[in-house]
């Protein structure tokens, strides 16, 4: 099976702009999670979607949002970009069927490197 | 939510030696603990995981141990090789989210 893919791989934006990142999960996976990776904060959970519904949300401001489509592909959007939003944004997919306190293996995509100037 | 702490932040070993990375977690109800390896410029990849119904799991040179009473789990790499050099992350689960430790940068020198 093809792995998790993310587009674009690199983005450069300026403060105040907005950005949309895309993630295509492994075929058959219905759960998509998003994480932000920075040198200072490490890997932090943003949100998780399953069958087009957000089931879990991390501690990020409302400028960060996401959605999932019927084919399980997911997008995340960041509005009013700030310098501190510069990071590697990773998505991960899993089957999503093991319930709360999920024990499903999460497979990561290559990430989108966002630079905010 | 789950709080995962990971130590050490950096670890340097000679090729052939063993490496041990330790993590503690706060939520006694946590039941799944994966370990990811991230090489420079690449995506995190799962190397081993353990569920709370077992105390130890081994896969060739890699093993993970879990102590539910003390709420800590450890990654053991034996006979280290230069290609083991990477950043290793432990994680616990809250709901559907992975809560990661800060990572351990492992350097294996020939």
Short mmCIF file of C-alpha atoms in Angstrom, two decimals, chain B residues 7-80:
data_model
loop_
_atom_site.label_atom_id
_atom_site.label_comp_id
_atom_site.label_asym_id
_atom_site.label_seq_id
_atom_site.Cartn_x
_atom_site.Cartn_y
_atom_site.Cartn_z
CA UNK B 7 15.26 10.96 29.57
CA UNK B 8 18.00 11.51 28.60
CA UNK B 9 17.67 14.22 25.99
CA UNK B 10 20.97 13.19 24.39
CA UNK B 11 22.82 9.90 24.50
CA UNK B 12 26.15 8.99 22.97
CA UNK B 13 27.34 5.38 22.84
CA UNK B 14 30.07 3.43 21.10
CA UNK B 15 29.12 1.02 18.37
CA UNK B 16 28.28 -2.34 19.87
CA UNK B 17 27.25 -0.94 23.25
CA UNK B 18 23.67 -0.88 24.55
CA UNK B 19 21.46 2.19 24.78
CA UNK B 20 18.56 2.72 27.18
CA UNK B 21 15.95 5.47 27.00
CA UNK B 22 13.41 5.92 29.78
CA UNK B 23 9.95 7.48 29.84
CA UNK B 24 7.44 8.12 32.59
CA UNK B 25 3.73 8.80 32.19
CA UNK B 26 1.09 10.33 34.42
CA UNK B 27 -2.22 8.68 33.45
CA UNK B 28 -2.54 5.31 35.18
CA UNK B 29 -5.27 4.35 32.68
CA UNK B 30 -2.87 4.60 29.72
CA UNK B 31 -2.67 1.31 27.87
CA UNK B 32 -0.56 1.83 24.74
CA UNK B 33 3.04 3.02 24.45
CA UNK B 34 4.69 3.31 21.02
CA UNK B 35 8.27 4.28 20.25
CA UNK B 36 9.15 6.21 17.11
CA UNK B 37 12.52 6.77 15.43
CA UNK B 38 13.04 9.93 13.41
CA UNK B 39 16.12 10.30 11.26
CA UNK B 40 17.20 13.76 10.19
CA UNK B 41 14.79 15.19 7.63
CA UNK B 42 12.55 12.15 7.67
CA UNK B 43 9.18 11.19 9.10
CA UNK B 44 8.81 9.47 12.50
CA UNK B 45 8.61 5.70 12.07
CA UNK B 46 7.25 3.23 14.56
CA UNK B 47 9.96 0.85 15.76
CA UNK B 48 8.17 -0.99 18.54
CA UNK B 49 5.13 -0.61 20.76
CA UNK B 50 3.77 -2.24 23.89
CA UNK B 51 0.30 -2.60 25.30
CA UNK B 52 -0.43 -2.58 29.00
CA UNK B 53 -1.29 -6.27 29.20
CA UNK B 54 2.37 -7.26 28.71
CA UNK B 55 5.51 -6.30 30.59
CA UNK B 56 8.09 -6.74 27.86
CA UNK B 57 8.31 -7.01 24.09
CA UNK B 58 11.33 -7.73 21.94
CA UNK B 59 12.09 -7.40 18.24
CA UNK B 60 15.63 -8.41 17.31
CA UNK B 61 17.97 -5.81 18.87
CA UNK B 62 15.14 -3.66 20.24
CA UNK B 63 13.12 -4.29 23.37
CA UNK B 64 10.64 -2.31 25.41
CA UNK B 65 9.77 -2.90 29.05
CA UNK B 66 6.73 -1.55 30.89
CA UNK B 67 6.28 -1.10 34.64
CA UNK B 68 2.65 -0.14 35.20
CA UNK B 69 3.05 0.22 38.96
CA UNK B 70 5.82 2.77 38.62
CA UNK B 71 4.29 4.22 35.43
CA UNK B 72 7.43 4.03 33.37
CA UNK B 73 8.57 2.28 30.23
CA UNK B 74 11.97 1.95 28.60
CA UNK B 75 13.51 1.31 25.20
CA UNK B 76 16.56 -0.93 25.06
CA UNK B 77 18.77 -1.15 21.97
CA UNK B 78 21.52 -3.76 22.05
CA UNK B 79 24.57 -4.05 19.81
CA UNK B 80 24.10 -0.52 18.56
#
